[in-house]
XYZ file of C-alpha atoms in Angstrom:
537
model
C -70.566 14.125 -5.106
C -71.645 11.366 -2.639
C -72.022 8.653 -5.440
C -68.722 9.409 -6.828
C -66.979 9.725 -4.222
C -68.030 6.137 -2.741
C -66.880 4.967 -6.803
C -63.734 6.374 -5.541
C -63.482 5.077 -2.260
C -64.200 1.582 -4.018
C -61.229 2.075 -5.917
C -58.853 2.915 -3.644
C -59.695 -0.103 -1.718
C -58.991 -2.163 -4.760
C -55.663 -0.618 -5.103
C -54.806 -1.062 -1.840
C -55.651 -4.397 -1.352
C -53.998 -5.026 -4.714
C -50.988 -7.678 -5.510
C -48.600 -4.176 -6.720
C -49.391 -2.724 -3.353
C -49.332 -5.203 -1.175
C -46.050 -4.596 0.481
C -46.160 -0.846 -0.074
C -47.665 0.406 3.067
C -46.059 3.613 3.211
C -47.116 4.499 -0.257
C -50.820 2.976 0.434
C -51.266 5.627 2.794
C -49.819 8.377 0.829
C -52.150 7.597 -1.862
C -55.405 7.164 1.337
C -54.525 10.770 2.255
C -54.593 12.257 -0.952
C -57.713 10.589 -2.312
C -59.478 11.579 1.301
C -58.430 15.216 1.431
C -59.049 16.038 -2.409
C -62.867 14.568 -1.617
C -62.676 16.487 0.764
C -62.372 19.787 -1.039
C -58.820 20.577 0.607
C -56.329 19.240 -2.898
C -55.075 23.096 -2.730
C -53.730 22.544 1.000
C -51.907 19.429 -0.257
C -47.930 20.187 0.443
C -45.332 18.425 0.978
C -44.438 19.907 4.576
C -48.479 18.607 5.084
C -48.014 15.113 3.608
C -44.459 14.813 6.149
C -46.311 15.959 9.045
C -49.442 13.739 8.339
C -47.580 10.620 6.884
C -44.192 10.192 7.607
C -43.263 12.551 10.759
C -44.258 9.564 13.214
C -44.347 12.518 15.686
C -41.126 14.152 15.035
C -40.911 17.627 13.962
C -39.960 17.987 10.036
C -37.418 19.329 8.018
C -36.156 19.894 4.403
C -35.515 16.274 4.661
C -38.508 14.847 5.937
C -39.697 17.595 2.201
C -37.055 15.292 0.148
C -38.793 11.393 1.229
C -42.056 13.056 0.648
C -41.205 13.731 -2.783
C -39.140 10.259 -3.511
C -42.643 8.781 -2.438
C -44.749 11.101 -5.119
C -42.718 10.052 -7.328
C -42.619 6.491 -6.336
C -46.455 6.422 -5.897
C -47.114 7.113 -9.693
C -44.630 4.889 -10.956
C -46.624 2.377 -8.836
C -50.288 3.490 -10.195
C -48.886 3.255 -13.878
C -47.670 -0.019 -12.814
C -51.012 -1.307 -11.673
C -53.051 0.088 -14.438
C -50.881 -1.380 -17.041
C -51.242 -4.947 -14.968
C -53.556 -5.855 -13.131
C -56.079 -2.632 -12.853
C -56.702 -2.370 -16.745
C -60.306 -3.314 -16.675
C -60.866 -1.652 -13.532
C -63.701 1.189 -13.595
C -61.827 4.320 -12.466
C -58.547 5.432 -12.802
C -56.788 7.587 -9.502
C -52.870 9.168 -10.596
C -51.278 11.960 -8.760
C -50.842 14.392 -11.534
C -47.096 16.151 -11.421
C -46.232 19.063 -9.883
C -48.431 18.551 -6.980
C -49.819 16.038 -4.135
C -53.731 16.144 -4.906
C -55.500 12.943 -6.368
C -57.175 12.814 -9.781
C -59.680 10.399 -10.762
C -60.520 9.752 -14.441
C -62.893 7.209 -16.174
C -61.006 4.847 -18.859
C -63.077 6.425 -21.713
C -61.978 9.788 -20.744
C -58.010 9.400 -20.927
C -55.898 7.148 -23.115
C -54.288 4.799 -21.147
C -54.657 1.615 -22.840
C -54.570 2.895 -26.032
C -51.521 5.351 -25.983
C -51.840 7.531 -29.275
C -48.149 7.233 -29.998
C -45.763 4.052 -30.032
C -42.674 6.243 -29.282
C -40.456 4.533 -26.705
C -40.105 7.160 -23.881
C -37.917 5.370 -21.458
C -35.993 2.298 -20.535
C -39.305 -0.619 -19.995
C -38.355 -3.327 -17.429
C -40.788 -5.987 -16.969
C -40.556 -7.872 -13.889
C -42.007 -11.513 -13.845
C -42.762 -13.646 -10.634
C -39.792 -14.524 -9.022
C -40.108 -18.644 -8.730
C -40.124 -21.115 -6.352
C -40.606 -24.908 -5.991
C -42.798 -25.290 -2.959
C -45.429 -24.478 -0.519
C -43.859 -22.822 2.296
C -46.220 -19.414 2.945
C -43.259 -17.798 4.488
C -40.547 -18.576 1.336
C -43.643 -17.519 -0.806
C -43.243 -14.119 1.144
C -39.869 -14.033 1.037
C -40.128 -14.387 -2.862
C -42.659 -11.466 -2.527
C -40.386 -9.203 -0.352
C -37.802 -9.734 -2.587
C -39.246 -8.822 -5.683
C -40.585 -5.969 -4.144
C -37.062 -4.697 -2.816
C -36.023 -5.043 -6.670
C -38.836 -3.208 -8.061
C -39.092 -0.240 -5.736
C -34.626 0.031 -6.233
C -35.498 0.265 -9.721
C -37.990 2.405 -9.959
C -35.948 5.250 -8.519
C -33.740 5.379 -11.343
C -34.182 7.965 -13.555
C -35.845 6.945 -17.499
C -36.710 3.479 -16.084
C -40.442 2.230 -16.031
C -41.148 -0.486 -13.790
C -43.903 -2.942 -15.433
C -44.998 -5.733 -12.925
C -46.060 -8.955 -15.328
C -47.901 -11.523 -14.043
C -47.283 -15.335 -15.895
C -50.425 -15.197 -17.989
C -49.465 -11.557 -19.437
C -46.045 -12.888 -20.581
C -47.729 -15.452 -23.311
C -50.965 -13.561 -24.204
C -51.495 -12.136 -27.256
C -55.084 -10.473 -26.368
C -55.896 -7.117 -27.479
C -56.318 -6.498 -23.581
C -52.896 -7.210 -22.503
C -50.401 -4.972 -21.326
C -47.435 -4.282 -23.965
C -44.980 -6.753 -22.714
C -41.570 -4.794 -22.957
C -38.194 -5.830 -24.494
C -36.649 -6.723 -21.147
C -38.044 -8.947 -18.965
C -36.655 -9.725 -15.593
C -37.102 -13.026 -14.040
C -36.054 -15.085 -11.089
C -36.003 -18.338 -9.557
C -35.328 -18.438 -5.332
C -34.023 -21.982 -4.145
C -33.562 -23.012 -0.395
C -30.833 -24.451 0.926
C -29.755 -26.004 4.242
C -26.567 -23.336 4.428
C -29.266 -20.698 3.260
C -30.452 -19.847 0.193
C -30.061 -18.775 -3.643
C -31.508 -15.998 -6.059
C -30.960 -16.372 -9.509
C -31.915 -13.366 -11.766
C -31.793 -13.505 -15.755
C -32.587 -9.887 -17.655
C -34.591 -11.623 -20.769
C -34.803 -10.476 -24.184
C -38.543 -10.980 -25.444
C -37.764 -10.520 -29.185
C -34.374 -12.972 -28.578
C -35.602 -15.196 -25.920
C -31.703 -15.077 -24.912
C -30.106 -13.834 -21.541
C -29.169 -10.319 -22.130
C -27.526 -10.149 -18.029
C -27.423 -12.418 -15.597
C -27.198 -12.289 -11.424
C -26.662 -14.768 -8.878
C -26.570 -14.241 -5.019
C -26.053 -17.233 -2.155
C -27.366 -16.176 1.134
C -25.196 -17.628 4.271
C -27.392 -18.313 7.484
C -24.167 -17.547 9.661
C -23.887 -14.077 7.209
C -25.607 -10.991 8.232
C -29.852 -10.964 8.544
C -31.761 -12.428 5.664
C -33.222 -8.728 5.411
C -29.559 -7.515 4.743
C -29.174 -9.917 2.182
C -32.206 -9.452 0.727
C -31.796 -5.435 0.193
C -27.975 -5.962 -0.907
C -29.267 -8.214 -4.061
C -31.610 -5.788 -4.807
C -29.228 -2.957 -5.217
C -26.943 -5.230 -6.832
C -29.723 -6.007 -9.304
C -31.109 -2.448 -9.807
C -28.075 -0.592 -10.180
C -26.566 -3.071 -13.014
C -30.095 -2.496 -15.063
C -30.888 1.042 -13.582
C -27.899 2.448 -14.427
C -28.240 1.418 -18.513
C -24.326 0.524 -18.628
C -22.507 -2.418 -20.449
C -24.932 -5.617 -21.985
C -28.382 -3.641 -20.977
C -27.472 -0.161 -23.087
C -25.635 -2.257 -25.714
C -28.391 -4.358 -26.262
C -31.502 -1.988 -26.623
C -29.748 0.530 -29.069
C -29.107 -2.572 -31.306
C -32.283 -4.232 -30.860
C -34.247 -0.393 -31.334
C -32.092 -0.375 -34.449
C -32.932 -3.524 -36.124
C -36.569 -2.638 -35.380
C -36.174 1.090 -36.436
C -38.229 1.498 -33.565
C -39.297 4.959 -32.776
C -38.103 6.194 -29.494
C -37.455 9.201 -28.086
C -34.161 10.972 -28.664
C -33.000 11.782 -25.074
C -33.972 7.888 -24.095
C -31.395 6.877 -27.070
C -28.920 9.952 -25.760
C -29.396 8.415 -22.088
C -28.306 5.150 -23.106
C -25.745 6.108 -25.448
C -24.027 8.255 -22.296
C -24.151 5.364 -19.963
C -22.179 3.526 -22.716
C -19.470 6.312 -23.030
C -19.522 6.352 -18.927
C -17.772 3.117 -19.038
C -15.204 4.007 -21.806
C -14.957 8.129 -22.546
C -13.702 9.027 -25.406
C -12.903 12.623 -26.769
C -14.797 12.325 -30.200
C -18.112 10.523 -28.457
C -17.909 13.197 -25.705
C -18.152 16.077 -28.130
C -20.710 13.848 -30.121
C -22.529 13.564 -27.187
C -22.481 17.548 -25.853
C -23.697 18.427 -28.835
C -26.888 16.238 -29.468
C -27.938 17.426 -26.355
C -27.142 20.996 -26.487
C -29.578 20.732 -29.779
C -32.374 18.925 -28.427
C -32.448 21.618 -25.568
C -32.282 23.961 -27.543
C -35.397 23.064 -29.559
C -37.102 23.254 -26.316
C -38.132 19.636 -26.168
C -36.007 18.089 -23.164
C -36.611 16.225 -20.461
C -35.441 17.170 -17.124
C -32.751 13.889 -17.376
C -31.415 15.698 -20.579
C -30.539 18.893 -18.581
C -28.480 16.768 -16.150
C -26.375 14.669 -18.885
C -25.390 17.468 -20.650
C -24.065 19.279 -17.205
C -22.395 15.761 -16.184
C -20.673 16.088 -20.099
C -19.823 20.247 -19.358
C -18.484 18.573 -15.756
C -16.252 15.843 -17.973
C -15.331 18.440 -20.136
C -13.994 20.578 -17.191
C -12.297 17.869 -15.561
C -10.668 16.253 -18.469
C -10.066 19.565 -20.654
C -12.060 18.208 -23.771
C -13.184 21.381 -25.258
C -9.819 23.171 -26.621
C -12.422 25.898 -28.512
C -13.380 27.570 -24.743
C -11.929 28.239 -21.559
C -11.852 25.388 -19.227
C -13.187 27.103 -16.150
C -16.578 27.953 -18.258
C -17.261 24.574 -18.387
C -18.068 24.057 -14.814
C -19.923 27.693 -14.954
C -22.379 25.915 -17.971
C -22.484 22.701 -15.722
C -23.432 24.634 -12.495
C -26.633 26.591 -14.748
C -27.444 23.644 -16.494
C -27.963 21.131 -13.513
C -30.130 23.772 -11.409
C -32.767 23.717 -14.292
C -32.466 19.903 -14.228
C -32.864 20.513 -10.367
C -35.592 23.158 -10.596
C -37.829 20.986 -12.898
C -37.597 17.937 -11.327
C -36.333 17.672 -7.670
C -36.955 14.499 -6.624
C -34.354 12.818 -9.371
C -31.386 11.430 -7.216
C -28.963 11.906 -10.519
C -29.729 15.837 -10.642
C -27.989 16.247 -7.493
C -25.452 13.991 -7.883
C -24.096 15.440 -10.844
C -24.513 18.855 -8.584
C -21.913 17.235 -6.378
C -19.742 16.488 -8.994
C -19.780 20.453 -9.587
C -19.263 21.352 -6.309
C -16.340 19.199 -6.219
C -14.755 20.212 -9.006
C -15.351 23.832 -7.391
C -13.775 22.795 -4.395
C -16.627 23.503 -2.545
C -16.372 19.935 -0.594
C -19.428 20.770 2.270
C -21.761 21.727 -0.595
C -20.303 18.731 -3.024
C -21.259 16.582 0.469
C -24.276 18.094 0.975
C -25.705 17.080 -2.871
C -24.155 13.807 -2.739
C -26.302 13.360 0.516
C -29.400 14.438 -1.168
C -28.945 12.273 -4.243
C -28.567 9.256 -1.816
C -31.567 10.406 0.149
C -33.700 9.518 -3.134
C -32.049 6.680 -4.209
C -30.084 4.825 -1.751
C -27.923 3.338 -4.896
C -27.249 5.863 -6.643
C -22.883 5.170 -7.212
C -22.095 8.385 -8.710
C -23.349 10.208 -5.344
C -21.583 7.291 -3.468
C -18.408 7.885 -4.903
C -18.320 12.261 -4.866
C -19.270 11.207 -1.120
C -16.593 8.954 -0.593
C -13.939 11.478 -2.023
C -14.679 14.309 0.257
C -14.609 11.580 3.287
C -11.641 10.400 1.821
C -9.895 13.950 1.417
C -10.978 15.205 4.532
C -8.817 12.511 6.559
C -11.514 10.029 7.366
C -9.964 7.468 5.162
C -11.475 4.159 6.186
C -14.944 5.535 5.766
C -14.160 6.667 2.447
C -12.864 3.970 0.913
C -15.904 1.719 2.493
C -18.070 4.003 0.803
C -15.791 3.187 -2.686
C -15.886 -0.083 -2.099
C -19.300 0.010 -1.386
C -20.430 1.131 -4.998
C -17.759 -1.081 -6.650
C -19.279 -3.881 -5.283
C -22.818 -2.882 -6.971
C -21.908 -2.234 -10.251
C -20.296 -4.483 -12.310
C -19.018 -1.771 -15.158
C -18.717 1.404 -13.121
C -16.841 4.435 -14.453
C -13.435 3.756 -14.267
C -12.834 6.941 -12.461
C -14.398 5.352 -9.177
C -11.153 3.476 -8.667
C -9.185 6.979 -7.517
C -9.895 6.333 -3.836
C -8.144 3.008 -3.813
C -4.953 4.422 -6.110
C -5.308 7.907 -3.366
C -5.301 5.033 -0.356
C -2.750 2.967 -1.715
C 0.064 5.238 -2.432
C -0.610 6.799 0.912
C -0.050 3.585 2.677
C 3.063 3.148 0.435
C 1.715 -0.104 -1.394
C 2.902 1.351 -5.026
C 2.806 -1.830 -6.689
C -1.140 -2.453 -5.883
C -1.423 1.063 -6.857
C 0.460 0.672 -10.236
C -2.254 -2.142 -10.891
C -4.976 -0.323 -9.541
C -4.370 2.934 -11.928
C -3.732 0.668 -14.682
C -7.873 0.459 -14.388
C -8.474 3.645 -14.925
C -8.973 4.541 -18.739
C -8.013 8.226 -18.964
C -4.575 7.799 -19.198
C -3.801 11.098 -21.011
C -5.652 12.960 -18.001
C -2.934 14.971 -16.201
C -4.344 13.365 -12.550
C -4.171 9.762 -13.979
C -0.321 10.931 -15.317
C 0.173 12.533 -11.564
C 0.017 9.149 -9.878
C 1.591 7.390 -12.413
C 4.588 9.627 -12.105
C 4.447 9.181 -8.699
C 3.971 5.423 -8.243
C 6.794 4.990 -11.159
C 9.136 7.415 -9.414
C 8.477 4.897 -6.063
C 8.939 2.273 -7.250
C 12.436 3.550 -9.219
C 11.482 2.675 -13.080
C 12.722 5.516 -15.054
C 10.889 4.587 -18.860
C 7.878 4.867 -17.170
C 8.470 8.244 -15.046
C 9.702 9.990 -18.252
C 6.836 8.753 -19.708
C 4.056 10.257 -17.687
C 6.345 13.161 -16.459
C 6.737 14.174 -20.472
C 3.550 14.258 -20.842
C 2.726 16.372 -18.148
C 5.154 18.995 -19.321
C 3.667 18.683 -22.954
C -0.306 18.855 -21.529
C -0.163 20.243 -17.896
C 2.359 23.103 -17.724
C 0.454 24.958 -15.174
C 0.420 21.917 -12.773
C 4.258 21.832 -13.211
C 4.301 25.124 -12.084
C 1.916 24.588 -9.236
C 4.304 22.223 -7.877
C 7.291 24.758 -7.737
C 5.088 26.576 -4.737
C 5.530 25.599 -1.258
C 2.269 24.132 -1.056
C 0.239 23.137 -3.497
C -2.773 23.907 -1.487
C -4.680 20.666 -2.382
C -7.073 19.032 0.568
C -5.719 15.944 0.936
C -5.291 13.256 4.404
C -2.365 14.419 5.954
C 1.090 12.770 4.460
C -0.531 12.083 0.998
C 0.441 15.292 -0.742
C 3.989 14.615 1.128
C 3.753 11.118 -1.036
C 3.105 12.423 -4.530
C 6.100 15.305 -4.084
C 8.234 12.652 -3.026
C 7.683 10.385 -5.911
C 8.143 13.000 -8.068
C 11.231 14.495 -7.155
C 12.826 10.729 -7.200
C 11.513 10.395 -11.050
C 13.135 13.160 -11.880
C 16.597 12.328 -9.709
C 16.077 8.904 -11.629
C 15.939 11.104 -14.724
C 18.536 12.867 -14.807
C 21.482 10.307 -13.496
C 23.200 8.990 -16.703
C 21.892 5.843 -17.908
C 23.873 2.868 -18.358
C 24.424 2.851 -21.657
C 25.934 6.586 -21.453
C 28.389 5.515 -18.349
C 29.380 2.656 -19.910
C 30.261 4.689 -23.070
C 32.046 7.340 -21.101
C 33.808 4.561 -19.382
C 35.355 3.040 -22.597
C 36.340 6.563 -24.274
C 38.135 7.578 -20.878
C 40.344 3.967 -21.161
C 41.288 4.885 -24.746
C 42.685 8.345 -23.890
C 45.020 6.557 -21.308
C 46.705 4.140 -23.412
């Protein structure tokens, strides 16, 4: 295999020294070792404790971490590959991919797979197309600044789960040749602009069958702010989790444009988008609408992994906000908990499989395992906000309050329409530092009003801050929905795990509610007061 394996050899040097893997060093020599030790006959000693040791252990012993990056980087390293043959390694002679479930190389001739000429035009994911990032000028370093930058972005969004990273080059955007890579719907661009105070980045998400700005992202680098480095990484978060995560403008406007088109895409990418939308503002009836279109498509056998894990984060909504009247509530977490480890057990290197595992775990109250998830979701995507924000609770509840609300603030700051139900830290933080009326606006944010928490802490901030409409209000509720929390609060101890004075805090705004409650009101005195004077005369 001499011949073919110099073909080979050839084309991993064009890879490599390839515009897509320029700046990917760590993944350039993921892909070296493969392609070297599957010529060399030894694919079937490929693991992932071999590729940490050999790649990524920099002489330190491994662990099941040192397992987890060697996975993120599989996974990375074929998003990259179906990058560059989709851009600018179409023509090339040979195709190398790192087939799933494994770390050996496989090398294909065009004419042998169907690359270029897919046999179905089903949409199977969410297609960003990233365009050169521009720049006015001829300053080698801003050009690799630019570079860096754009590499940040597209390695942040690649890690998201149902999102295809297409790099575009100018000349792709406006051809219409047979040869050219399908341009998709959403194109992201940017223009980079130096200043004396530091610099700019201005980001548009494009529509290509609109030509109109379907999101939009601006970021002003201070010199006398933090490293350039810092700043760089921070917009690319910003930028990735905003598209990543499908929510607000980017799901609204693919379902619409998909159904104008009647395009044909696949059901789970439609369901994905559709729960990313319902993220932002639940509802009981799209919840249930939801849990069942993907307890059918599972069922029928045809799921993705990602489908496994939305329909446990739905059984874990479902739980926590007691949506399903037709079952007991503590099943739901029971369906969630079997549901997620398939997710888990297909697919292991998806960051949102383990965070919704946290989410379980929390709602278990098994914080150390709930932490332990959350940490494993972040150690495969850095941005991923639901793992942030499970993380930040159990710092937050376990007394190390100014880390945890860091961490909220954290993953508020990179998502511009998160789930309102990240703002609990700062309502948990504010009534324990006795600020009620920041924490009366602050739960005013968060859209499950009916949900007997969101009704705990606004009977407790009311009942602080003395206004009795509003204390009846939740506290009725309560009685009507959440008996057996009423009756939890009779015990000595509730037995939550809370920071030390904050359970102290809710029991005390409580109890002055319901003092508030049951004095007379005005109107009754005031009666009383003029019946009493007509007896004496």
């Amino acid at each position: 295999m001499t011949e073919n394996a110099e073909l080979v050899r050839a084309q991993l040097d064009r890879i490599v020294a390839s515009k897509t893997f320029r700046q990917a060093k760590r993944l350039c020599a993921l892909l070296e070792f493969a392609v070297e030790e599957t010529l060399q006959g030894r694919a079937n000693l490929i693991t992932a404790p071999t590729v940490a040791l050999e790649i990524f252990s920099n002489g330190r012993d491994i662990d099941e971490r040192s397992e987890g990056l060697v996975r993120v980087q599989a996974r990375q390293l074929r998003m990259k590959l179906s990058s560059y043959y989709e851009g600018e390694g179409r023509n090339d002679p040979l195709r190398i991919s790192m087939p799933q479930g494994g770390y050996a190389a496989s090398f294909q001739k065009p004419n042998s797979i169907q690359v270029d000429k897919p046999t179905s035009d089903i949409v199977d994911c969410i297609e960003i197309g990233i365009a050169p990032f521009t720049y006015h000028g001829d300053d080698p370093h801003e050009l690799e600044l630019i570079a860096i930058i754009q590499g940040y972005v597209a390695t942040s969004l690649s890690r998201f789960a149902n999102v295809r990273v297409i790099r575009l080059d100018q000349a792709e955007l406006f051809s219409a040749t047979s040869s050219a890579p399908r341009v998709p719907e959403l194109i992201l661009t940017g223009h980079f602009v130096r200043e004396k105070a530091g610099a700019i980045l201005t980001v548009d998400l494009v529509s290509k069958k609109t030509q109109g700005i379907v999101w939009s992202f601006r970021s002003r680098q201070e010199r006398s702010h933090g490293s350039c480095d810092e700043w760089r990484r921070k917009a690319a978060s910003q930028i990735a989790v905003n598209i990543g995560s499908q929510s607000g403008v980017v799901a609204t406007h693919l379902l619409d444009i998909w159904a104008q088109e009647k395009a044909a895409v696949d059901p789970v990418t439609i369901l994905s988008l559709e729960l990313a939308r319902y993220r932002v503002r639940p509802t009981t009836k799209e919840h249930l609408r939801l849990r069942e279109a993907f307890e059918k498509i599972i069922q029928n056998g045809s799921a993705k992994p990602i489908a496994w894990s939305a329909l446990a984060y739905l059984y874990v909504e479902e739980h926590r906000f007691f949506l399903n009247p037709k079952t007991d509530n503590t099943s739901a977490l029971k369906r969630a908990m079997t549901t997620v480890q398939v997710a888990i057990g297909r697919e292991p290197s998806l960051a949102e499989h383990w965070a919704v595992l946290s989410m379980v775990y929390f709602e278990l109250r098994e914080l150390e395992r709930a932490e332990s998830a959350a940490r494993k979701a972040l150690e495969r995507n850095p941005d991923n906000t639901d793992a942030m924000i499970v993380l930040s609770h159990y710092l937050w509840n376990s007394g190390e309050t100014k880390e945890g609300l860091a961490l909220t603030e954290t993953a508020l700051s990179l998502q511009e329409n998160p789930p309102s139900w990240y703002n609990f830290a700062r309502v948990h933080d504010l009534i324990l530092n006795g600020d009620y009326e920041a924490a009366n606006h602050e739960n005013a944010k968060i859209e499950m009003h009916n949900w007997f928490w969101c009704l705990v802490l606004d009977a407790t901030i009311q009942g602080h801050l003395g206004r009795e409409p509003a204390f009846r209000a939740a506290w009725s509720k309560l009685e009507e929905t959440a008996q057996w929390f009423i009756e939890l609060l009779k015990s000595d101890r509730p037995g939550w795990v809370f920071p030390e004075g904050f359970v102290e805090k809710i029991l005390a705004g409580i109890e002055k509610g319901k003092q508030l409650s049951n004095k007379p009101s005005a109107t009754v005195t005031d009666v009383r007061e003029h019946r009493a004077k007509a007896m004496l005369k």
